[in-house]
Short mmCIF file of C-alpha atoms in Angstrom, two decimals:
data_model
loop_
_atom_site.label_atom_id
_atom_site.label_comp_id
_atom_site.label_asym_id
_atom_site.label_seq_id
_atom_site.Cartn_x
_atom_site.Cartn_y
_atom_site.Cartn_z
CA MET A 1 -140.46 129.41 25.22
CA ASN A 2 -138.14 129.13 22.23
CA THR A 3 -135.23 129.18 24.68
CA LEU A 4 -136.60 126.23 26.65
CA ILE A 5 -137.29 124.23 23.49
CA ALA A 6 -133.78 124.96 22.17
CA ILE A 7 -132.16 123.90 25.45
CA THR A 8 -134.11 120.63 25.55
CA GLY A 9 -133.26 119.92 21.92
CA LEU A 10 -129.59 120.60 22.62
CA GLY A 11 -129.67 118.14 25.53
CA ILE A 12 -131.11 115.40 23.31
CA PHE A 13 -128.56 116.24 20.62
CA CYS A 14 -125.74 115.79 23.16
CA LEU A 15 -126.91 112.24 23.84
CA LEU A 16 -126.55 111.44 20.13
CA PHE A 17 -122.81 112.15 20.26
CA GLU A 18 -122.24 108.78 21.89
CA ILE A 19 -124.07 107.03 19.06
CA LEU A 20 -122.25 109.05 16.41
CA ASN A 21 -118.90 108.48 18.18
CA LEU A 22 -118.08 112.21 18.15
CA ARG A 23 -117.04 112.53 21.77
CA LYS A 24 -114.15 114.91 21.11
CA ALA A 25 -116.48 117.41 19.47
CA ILE A 26 -119.15 117.46 22.15
CA VAL A 27 -117.74 120.31 24.27
CA PRO A 28 -117.08 122.84 21.46
CA ILE A 29 -120.33 122.02 19.63
CA THR A 30 -122.33 122.23 22.88
CA ILE A 31 -120.77 125.61 23.67
CA LEU A 32 -121.70 126.84 20.19
CA GLY A 33 -125.22 125.49 20.73
CA LEU A 34 -125.50 127.32 24.06
CA LEU A 35 -124.30 130.53 22.43
CA GLY A 36 -127.09 130.05 19.88
CA VAL A 37 -129.59 129.53 22.72
CA LEU A 38 -128.27 132.72 24.34
CA ALA A 39 -128.91 134.57 21.07
CA ILE A 40 -132.47 133.20 20.97
CA ASN A 41 -132.98 134.30 24.55
CA TYR A 42 -131.65 137.77 23.71
CA TYR A 43 -134.11 137.97 20.82
CA GLU A 44 -136.96 137.29 23.28
CA PHE A 45 -135.76 139.97 25.74
CA GLY A 46 -138.35 142.61 26.49
CA SER A 47 -141.25 140.55 25.14
CA THR A 48 -144.07 139.19 27.26
CA ALA A 49 -145.99 136.08 26.30
CA SER A 50 -147.50 132.92 27.71
CA TYR A 51 -147.63 129.41 26.26
CA TYR A 52 -149.53 126.17 26.84
CA ASN A 53 -152.41 127.70 28.81
CA ASN A 54 -150.03 129.93 30.77
CA MET A 55 -147.80 127.02 31.85
CA ILE A 56 -144.77 129.00 30.62
CA THR A 57 -144.54 132.80 30.73
CA VAL A 58 -141.89 134.98 29.10
CA SER A 59 -140.95 138.24 30.81
CA LYS A 60 -137.93 140.44 31.44
CA PHE A 61 -137.32 138.55 34.69
CA SER A 62 -137.32 135.14 33.03
CA THR A 63 -135.19 136.14 30.05
CA THR A 64 -132.51 137.98 32.06
CA PHE A 65 -132.08 135.23 34.62
CA SER A 66 -132.20 132.59 31.87
CA SER A 67 -129.36 134.43 30.14
CA LEU A 68 -127.33 134.29 33.35
CA PHE A 69 -128.03 130.55 33.69
CA ILE A 70 -126.94 129.92 30.10
CA ILE A 71 -123.68 131.85 30.56
CA ILE A 72 -122.87 129.90 33.74
CA THR A 73 -123.63 126.62 31.93
CA ILE A 74 -121.29 127.58 29.07
CA PHE A 75 -118.46 127.92 31.58
CA LEU A 76 -119.34 124.63 33.29
CA VAL A 77 -119.49 122.74 29.98
CA ALA A 78 -116.13 124.21 28.97
CA LEU A 79 -114.61 122.89 32.21
CA SER A 80 -116.04 119.43 31.46
CA HIS A 81 -113.44 118.77 28.75
CA ASN A 82 -110.56 118.54 31.21
CA PHE A 83 -112.52 117.21 34.18
CA TYR A 84 -113.93 114.18 32.34
CA GLU A 85 -110.87 113.37 30.24
CA ASN A 86 -110.46 110.14 32.23
CA HIS A 87 -114.03 109.14 31.31
CA PRO A 88 -114.21 109.89 27.57
CA THR A 89 -117.02 107.42 26.94
CA LYS A 90 -119.28 109.16 29.48
CA ILE A 91 -118.69 112.81 28.63
CA SER A 92 -121.78 113.01 26.40
CA ASP A 93 -123.91 111.79 29.32
CA PHE A 94 -122.43 114.30 31.76
CA VAL A 95 -122.81 117.23 29.37
CA ALA A 96 -126.37 116.20 28.46
CA ILE A 97 -127.32 116.09 32.16
CA LYS A 98 -125.97 119.63 32.59
CA ILE A 99 -128.08 120.80 29.65
CA PHE A 100 -131.21 119.15 31.06
CA LEU A 101 -130.41 120.76 34.42
CA LEU A 102 -130.30 124.11 32.62
CA ALA A 103 -133.72 123.36 31.10
CA GLY A 104 -135.07 122.77 34.59
CA GLY A 105 -133.56 126.05 35.78
CA VAL A 106 -135.12 128.01 32.91
CA ALA A 107 -138.50 126.39 33.61
CA MET A 108 -138.19 127.39 37.28
CA VAL A 109 -137.94 131.11 36.46
CA SER A 110 -140.43 130.96 33.58
CA PHE A 111 -143.32 129.14 35.23
CA GLY A 112 -146.84 130.50 34.98
CA ASN A 113 -148.33 127.45 36.65
CA LEU A 114 -147.33 125.69 39.87
CA ALA A 115 -147.24 122.36 38.00
CA MET A 116 -144.49 123.73 35.73
CA PHE A 117 -142.73 125.19 38.79
CA PHE A 118 -142.58 121.74 40.41
CA LEU A 119 -141.60 120.06 37.15
CA GLY A 120 -138.65 122.45 36.82
CA ILE A 121 -137.56 121.70 40.40
CA GLU A 122 -137.60 117.97 39.78
CA ILE A 123 -135.66 118.20 36.50
CA LEU A 124 -132.98 120.25 38.21
CA SER A 125 -132.91 118.17 41.40
CA ILE A 126 -132.74 114.74 39.74
CA SER A 127 -129.89 115.96 37.53
CA LEU A 128 -128.01 117.09 40.63
CA TYR A 129 -128.59 113.76 42.41
CA VAL A 130 -127.05 111.90 39.46
CA LEU A 131 -124.08 114.25 39.17
CA ALA A 132 -123.38 114.19 42.91
CA ALA A 133 -123.05 110.39 42.85
CA SER A 134 -121.39 110.19 39.43
CA GLU A 135 -118.02 108.91 40.74
CA ARG A 136 -119.17 105.32 41.20
CA LEU A 137 -115.95 104.06 42.80
CA ASN A 138 -115.69 106.95 45.26
CA LEU A 139 -117.46 106.26 48.55
CA LYS A 140 -117.67 109.98 49.37
CA SER A 141 -119.44 110.63 46.08
CA ASN A 142 -121.85 107.74 46.72
CA GLU A 143 -122.58 109.11 50.19
CA ALA A 144 -123.06 112.65 48.85
CA GLY A 145 -125.48 111.46 46.18
CA MET A 146 -127.53 109.38 48.62
CA LYS A 147 -127.62 112.11 51.26
CA TYR A 148 -128.63 114.74 48.72
CA PHE A 149 -131.25 112.42 47.21
CA LEU A 150 -132.88 111.64 50.56
CA MET A 151 -132.85 115.20 51.86
CA GLY A 152 -133.82 116.66 48.48
CA SER A 153 -136.73 114.25 48.09
CA PHE A 154 -137.97 115.20 51.54
CA ALA A 155 -137.83 118.90 50.62
CA SER A 156 -139.60 118.23 47.32
CA GLY A 157 -142.35 116.44 49.24
CA ILE A 158 -142.83 119.49 51.46
CA ILE A 159 -143.04 121.73 48.38
CA LEU A 160 -145.58 119.41 46.76
CA PHE A 161 -147.69 119.32 49.93
CA GLY A 162 -147.60 123.13 50.02
CA ILE A 163 -148.70 123.33 46.38
CA CYS A 164 -151.62 121.01 47.18
CA LEU A 165 -152.70 123.29 50.04
CA ILE A 166 -152.49 126.35 47.78
CA TYR A 167 -154.64 124.54 45.22
CA GLY A 168 -157.12 123.60 47.92
CA ALA A 169 -157.35 127.24 48.99
CA MET A 170 -157.49 128.81 45.52
CA GLY A 171 -158.88 126.07 43.29
CA SER A 172 -156.19 126.57 40.65
CA PHE A 173 -152.53 125.95 39.87
CA ASP A 174 -152.40 129.00 37.59
CA VAL A 175 -150.22 131.74 39.08
CA ALA A 176 -152.23 134.57 37.52
CA GLU A 177 -155.49 133.22 38.96
CA ILE A 178 -153.90 132.69 42.38
CA HIS A 179 -152.56 136.24 42.26
CA GLU A 180 -156.02 137.58 41.42
CA SER A 181 -157.69 135.57 44.18
CA SER A 182 -155.11 136.68 46.75
CA LEU A 183 -156.24 140.30 46.35
CA SER A 184 -159.52 139.50 48.09
CA ALA A 185 -160.05 140.49 51.69
CA GLU A 186 -160.73 136.94 52.87
CA LEU A 187 -158.26 134.14 52.17
CA PRO A 188 -158.51 130.53 53.35
CA ILE A 189 -155.98 129.68 56.04
CA TRP A 190 -154.60 126.96 53.73
CA PHE A 191 -153.06 129.56 51.44
CA PRO A 192 -150.48 131.02 53.88
CA ILE A 193 -149.82 127.54 55.30
CA GLY A 194 -149.19 126.21 51.78
CA MET A 195 -146.93 129.15 50.97
CA ILE A 196 -144.94 128.59 54.16
CA MET A 197 -144.38 124.95 53.19
CA VAL A 198 -143.30 125.88 49.66
CA ILE A 199 -140.91 128.52 51.01
CA ILE A 200 -139.45 126.02 53.51
CA GLY A 201 -138.77 123.60 50.66
CA MET A 202 -137.15 126.34 48.59
CA LEU A 203 -135.00 127.42 51.53
CA PHE A 204 -133.63 123.89 51.52
CA LYS A 205 -132.74 124.26 47.84
CA VAL A 206 -131.07 127.59 48.62
CA ALA A 207 -129.24 125.99 51.61
CA ALA A 208 -130.31 128.67 54.06
CA VAL A 209 -130.14 128.11 57.83
CA PRO A 210 -131.66 126.02 59.38
CA PHE A 211 -132.11 123.93 56.21
CA HIS A 212 -128.42 123.91 55.34
CA PHE A 213 -127.06 120.76 57.00
CA TRP A 214 -126.82 118.79 53.76
CA ALA A 215 -124.67 121.35 51.93
CA PRO A 216 -121.15 120.92 53.44
CA ASP A 217 -121.13 117.11 53.21
CA VAL A 218 -122.65 117.04 49.72
CA TYR A 219 -120.29 119.75 48.46
CA GLU A 220 -117.25 117.91 49.86
CA GLY A 221 -118.24 114.45 48.63
CA SER A 222 -119.41 115.41 45.15
CA PRO A 223 -116.98 115.65 42.21
CA ALA A 224 -115.39 119.11 42.13
CA LEU A 225 -117.16 120.14 38.92
CA THR A 226 -120.53 119.12 40.38
CA THR A 227 -119.74 121.17 43.48
CA ALA A 228 -119.01 124.13 41.20
CA LEU A 229 -122.40 123.61 39.55
CA MET A 230 -124.22 123.41 42.90
CA SER A 231 -122.43 126.46 44.26
CA THR A 232 -123.15 128.65 41.25
CA LEU A 233 -125.90 127.59 38.85
CA ALA A 234 -128.11 125.61 41.25
CA LYS A 235 -127.94 128.23 44.01
CA VAL A 236 -128.67 131.13 41.66
CA VAL A 237 -131.60 129.24 40.13
CA ALA A 238 -133.04 128.48 43.58
CA ILE A 239 -132.83 132.04 44.91
CA ALA A 240 -134.25 133.53 41.70
CA THR A 241 -137.14 131.04 41.78
CA LEU A 242 -137.88 131.80 45.43
CA TYR A 243 -137.94 135.52 44.61
CA LYS A 244 -140.31 135.00 41.69
CA LEU A 245 -142.52 132.71 43.75
CA VAL A 246 -143.02 135.28 46.51
CA SER A 247 -143.53 138.03 43.94
CA ALA A 248 -145.75 136.20 41.44
CA LEU A 249 -148.08 134.70 44.04
CA ASN A 250 -148.56 138.15 45.57
CA LEU A 251 -147.54 136.80 48.98
CA VAL A 252 -146.62 140.08 50.67
CA PRO A 253 -149.85 141.97 49.82
CA SER A 254 -151.95 138.94 50.75
CA LEU A 255 -150.19 138.68 54.09
CA ASP A 256 -150.79 142.37 54.62
CA ASN A 257 -154.51 141.72 54.30
CA GLN A 258 -154.26 139.09 57.03
CA GLU A 259 -151.96 141.10 59.28
CA LEU A 260 -149.20 138.53 58.84
CA LEU A 261 -146.78 140.75 56.95
CA GLY A 262 -144.74 141.63 60.04
CA THR A 263 -144.35 137.97 60.92
CA PHE A 264 -143.18 137.13 57.40
CA GLU A 265 -140.62 139.96 57.42
CA ASN A 266 -139.32 138.96 60.86
CA ILE A 267 -138.86 135.35 59.74
CA ILE A 268 -136.93 136.45 56.66
CA VAL A 269 -134.74 138.73 58.79
CA ILE A 270 -134.01 135.92 61.26
CA ILE A 271 -133.19 133.38 58.53
CA SER A 272 -131.01 135.92 56.72
CA ILE A 273 -129.04 136.77 59.88
CA ALA A 274 -128.72 133.11 60.86
CA SER A 275 -127.51 132.11 57.38
CA MET A 276 -124.90 134.86 57.24
CA THR A 277 -123.65 134.27 60.78
CA VAL A 278 -123.62 130.46 60.84
CA GLY A 279 -122.13 130.29 57.34
CA ASN A 280 -119.26 132.66 58.10
CA ILE A 281 -118.43 131.33 61.57
CA MET A 282 -118.39 127.72 60.40
CA ALA A 283 -116.33 128.63 57.32
CA LEU A 284 -113.59 129.99 59.60
CA ARG A 285 -113.00 126.47 60.94
CA GLN A 286 -112.71 124.64 57.62
CA VAL A 287 -109.52 123.24 56.11
CA ASN A 288 -111.24 121.74 53.07
CA VAL A 289 -111.78 124.38 50.39
CA LYS A 290 -115.03 122.85 49.10
CA ARG A 291 -116.51 122.79 52.60
CA MET A 292 -115.33 126.35 53.12
CA LEU A 293 -117.08 127.47 49.95
CA ALA A 294 -120.18 125.51 50.98
CA PHE A 295 -120.46 127.56 54.17
CA SER A 296 -119.58 130.67 52.17
CA GLY A 297 -122.51 129.86 49.87
CA ILE A 298 -124.80 129.56 52.90
CA SER A 299 -123.66 133.02 53.95
CA HIS A 300 -124.29 134.47 50.49
CA ALA A 301 -127.75 132.89 50.49
CA GLY A 302 -128.44 134.92 53.62
CA PHE A 303 -127.39 138.09 51.81
CA MET A 304 -129.56 137.35 48.78
CA LEU A 305 -132.58 136.57 50.96
CA MET A 306 -132.53 140.22 52.01
CA THR A 307 -134.04 141.06 48.62
CA LEU A 308 -137.30 139.42 49.73
CA LEU A 309 -137.79 142.33 52.13
CA THR A 310 -137.96 144.80 49.23
CA ILE A 311 -139.70 142.51 46.77
CA ALA A 312 -141.19 145.29 44.64
CA THR A 313 -137.90 146.97 43.70
CA SER A 314 -135.03 144.53 44.24
CA ALA A 315 -135.13 142.32 41.11
CA GLY A 316 -132.25 144.22 39.49
CA VAL A 317 -130.16 144.07 42.68
CA LEU A 318 -130.77 140.31 42.99
CA LEU A 319 -129.72 139.77 39.38
CA TYR A 320 -126.55 141.81 39.90
CA TYR A 321 -125.66 140.01 43.15
CA ALA A 322 -126.31 136.60 41.59
CA ALA A 323 -124.16 137.43 38.56
CA ALA A 324 -121.30 138.75 40.70
CA TYR A 325 -121.41 135.74 43.02
CA ALA A 326 -121.68 133.17 40.21
CA LEU A 327 -118.81 134.64 38.16
CA ALA A 328 -116.53 134.74 41.21
CA GLY A 329 -117.52 131.15 42.04
CA ILE A 330 -116.79 129.92 38.51
CA ALA A 331 -113.35 131.59 38.58
CA ALA A 332 -112.56 130.09 42.00
CA PHE A 333 -113.61 126.55 41.05
CA SER A 334 -111.65 126.74 37.81
CA VAL A 335 -108.50 127.14 39.88
CA ILE A 336 -109.62 124.46 42.35
CA LEU A 337 -110.11 121.99 39.49
CA TYR A 338 -106.57 122.65 38.28
CA VAL A 339 -104.87 122.55 41.69
CA CYS A 340 -106.70 119.54 43.13
CA LYS A 341 -106.70 117.36 40.03
CA ASN A 342 -105.47 113.84 40.88
CA GLN A 343 -105.50 114.73 44.60
CA ASP A 344 -107.35 112.78 47.28
CA ASN A 345 -108.81 115.92 48.82
CA GLU A 346 -109.27 119.67 48.33
CA ASP A 347 -107.51 120.80 51.51
CA ILE A 348 -105.89 124.21 51.76
CA THR A 349 -102.46 122.54 51.88
CA ASN A 350 -102.83 121.78 48.17
CA PHE A 351 -102.72 125.52 47.48
CA HIS A 352 -99.45 126.15 49.31
CA GLY A 353 -97.07 128.16 47.13
CA LEU A 354 -99.47 128.54 44.20
CA GLY A 355 -98.48 132.19 43.96
CA LYS A 356 -94.95 131.07 43.12
CA THR A 357 -95.66 128.10 40.85
CA ASN A 358 -98.58 129.65 38.95
CA PRO A 359 -98.97 133.40 39.57
CA LEU A 360 -101.81 133.84 37.08
CA LEU A 361 -104.17 131.27 38.63
CA ALA A 362 -103.21 132.44 42.12
CA ALA A 363 -104.13 136.00 41.14
CA ILE A 364 -107.45 134.84 39.67
CA LEU A 365 -108.34 132.87 42.80
CA THR A 366 -107.35 135.83 44.96
CA ALA A 367 -109.53 138.17 42.91
CA SER A 368 -112.53 135.82 43.10
CA LEU A 369 -112.19 135.46 46.87
CA LEU A 370 -111.87 139.24 47.29
CA SER A 371 -115.04 139.66 45.23
CA MET A 372 -116.92 137.24 47.48
CA ALA A 373 -115.63 139.11 50.51
CA GLY A 374 -116.92 142.39 49.08
CA ILE A 375 -113.66 144.21 48.36
CA PRO A 376 -113.53 146.98 45.68
CA ILE A 377 -113.12 147.07 42.62
CA PHE A 378 -114.84 143.74 42.15
CA SER A 379 -118.55 143.42 41.49
CA GLY A 380 -119.06 141.60 44.79
CA PHE A 381 -118.41 144.89 46.60
CA PHE A 382 -120.96 146.82 44.57
CA ALA A 383 -123.49 143.98 44.86
CA LYS A 384 -123.38 144.30 48.64
CA LEU A 385 -123.34 148.10 48.44
CA PHE A 386 -126.52 148.21 46.35
CA LEU A 387 -128.16 145.54 48.49
CA PHE A 388 -127.34 147.34 51.74
CA SER A 389 -128.46 150.72 50.38
CA GLN A 390 -131.83 149.34 49.34
CA THR A 391 -132.31 147.49 52.63
CA ILE A 392 -131.51 150.65 54.63
CA GLN A 393 -134.06 152.61 52.62
CA ALA A 394 -136.64 149.98 53.58
CA GLY A 395 -135.82 150.58 57.26
CA TYR A 396 -133.84 147.45 58.15
CA ILE A 397 -130.81 149.21 59.58
CA ALA A 398 -130.03 146.57 62.22
CA LEU A 399 -130.03 143.84 59.56
CA VAL A 400 -127.54 145.81 57.45
CA ILE A 401 -125.26 146.30 60.47
CA VAL A 402 -125.22 142.53 61.04
CA ALA A 403 -124.57 141.98 57.32
CA VAL A 404 -121.60 144.38 57.37
CA ILE A 405 -120.14 142.60 60.42
CA ASN A 406 -120.51 139.27 58.64
CA SER A 407 -118.78 140.68 55.56
CA ILE A 408 -115.84 141.59 57.78
CA ILE A 409 -115.82 138.09 59.33
CA SER A 410 -115.74 136.50 55.87
CA VAL A 411 -112.43 138.22 55.12
CA GLY A 412 -110.82 135.91 57.70
CA TYR A 413 -111.35 132.60 55.91
CA TYR A 414 -110.91 134.02 52.42
CA PHE A 415 -107.53 135.43 53.43
CA LYS A 416 -106.58 132.12 55.04
CA LEU A 417 -106.55 130.61 51.55
CA ILE A 418 -104.88 133.68 50.02
CA LEU A 419 -102.08 133.59 52.60
CA ALA A 420 -101.55 129.88 51.93
CA MET A 421 -100.93 130.66 48.25
CA TYR A 422 -98.41 133.43 48.87
CA SER A 423 -96.76 132.79 52.24
CA LYS A 424 -96.22 129.01 52.12
CA GLU A 425 -93.68 127.01 50.19
CA PRO A 426 -94.90 124.79 47.32
CA ASN A 427 -95.42 121.18 48.32
CA GLN A 428 -96.15 119.65 44.91
CA GLU A 429 -95.26 119.94 41.26
CA ARG A 430 -97.97 121.15 38.92
CA THR A 431 -97.55 120.35 35.25
CA GLY A 432 -99.56 121.35 32.23
CA LYS A 433 -101.56 124.45 31.41
CA PRO A 434 -105.00 123.32 30.23
CA PHE A 435 -106.30 125.98 27.88
CA LEU A 436 -109.99 125.74 28.73
CA ILE A 437 -109.43 126.01 32.48
CA TYR A 438 -107.27 129.10 31.96
CA ALA A 439 -109.79 130.57 29.51
CA VAL A 440 -112.77 130.06 31.81
CA ALA A 441 -110.89 131.45 34.82
CA VAL A 442 -109.69 134.54 32.96
CA ILE A 443 -112.98 135.30 31.22
CA SER A 444 -115.15 134.83 34.32
CA ILE A 445 -113.01 137.03 36.58
CA THR A 446 -112.73 139.62 33.81
CA LEU A 447 -116.52 139.74 33.54
CA ASN A 448 -116.69 140.07 37.31
CA ILE A 449 -114.43 143.13 37.21
CA VAL A 450 -116.30 144.62 34.24
CA LEU A 451 -119.58 144.36 36.16
CA GLY A 452 -117.89 146.08 39.08
CA LEU A 453 -116.76 148.95 36.87
CA PHE A 454 -120.03 149.19 34.92
CA PRO A 455 -122.84 147.92 37.19
CA SER A 456 -125.52 149.55 35.08
CA LEU A 457 -124.95 146.84 32.43
CA VAL A 458 -126.90 144.47 34.69
CA LEU A 459 -128.85 146.72 37.04
CA ASP A 460 -130.72 148.47 34.22
CA LEU A 461 -131.96 145.20 32.72
CA LEU A 462 -134.76 144.83 35.28
CA ASN A 463 -135.31 148.46 36.25
#
């Protein structure tokens, strides 16, 4: 609870920078503030508590994932300094929106009441709508913002309808009371129907097939830094919230009582396979790096959905996979921001010869792509290894075989970008070495490698 209050206060404080005319100080002071919030969150680790009539609950799950969200936000705020240097009068607004988005993400993994769950979704979603359309003079950004707003509002409506059906079945928005009621032998039919609608809405937020159609266009049209935020922070928040929702509302045991468990598991398997396969096959055809990473994100969503099949034991694996994926994504987008600055697009041709003109950033981008592909020694490899091992133990051998095949397919489009950096001749001059971009890229990929070498640093947090 203290974490959420501190984040909200920091967001309001960021808005005051415009009034105080301290725009140059907003990024370093905000980073220091987020480090302070991270310390507060660390102080709460291991404790369990509830606030405001159980609207907010503090647990190991909420504090660990909140810590991951805060770390990702620190990197994104650090990248804001260079990205918004052409809009110095608006930087306080952009940074404040990111902080409020973080507050929504923390609320989404800390909810003890479905009203707070929906409130967190709306805070996060509205922030993303604004950021997607934040380049007012760019038609692609306007289109991305409008498309995301319309599709996102439709998904939010489905979630809200599902919450209403759950309330009608259980007579309460409180998660603990719903959990207790779901243990009974007889459940109203409105409960599973409501849960299905909520899950459908969350699958849209995760960008899983067949609710993924918005992602490539929105990723491509949005400003690059907003795309980085959607690909890392927003996706990790959505998948963690979906996991908590299924776990906290006791969905699997309640379905078992109604002999619907097999149907639920089959649906998750189908969506997981479809997301991995469609994401990877479509990514092979892309020439725009942001679209390629959009389809890559759809594929990774399919991998992370596999944790729903082992809901009782996979929280640590989900946290590790999310951390590995987010750190690799931050490193990759740091390089993309540098390479594609002042360019009309983010096509692969912009990366031609990067290995010769800037070996360090080329190496970082290569490492991040190899991590996403699941190549040792990066944490992406161990994330898939732990995920596959757990899924095999649960008896889903066919699903793991499909996942391994998709991991092999993903190497194709990742290496297409790697080969462009090292086998092509440079086609443009790149000047300047922005410190913050280099720092974020180096630190994030270093953390990715450290997690690969010492996975227990994350896995043991929720075990």
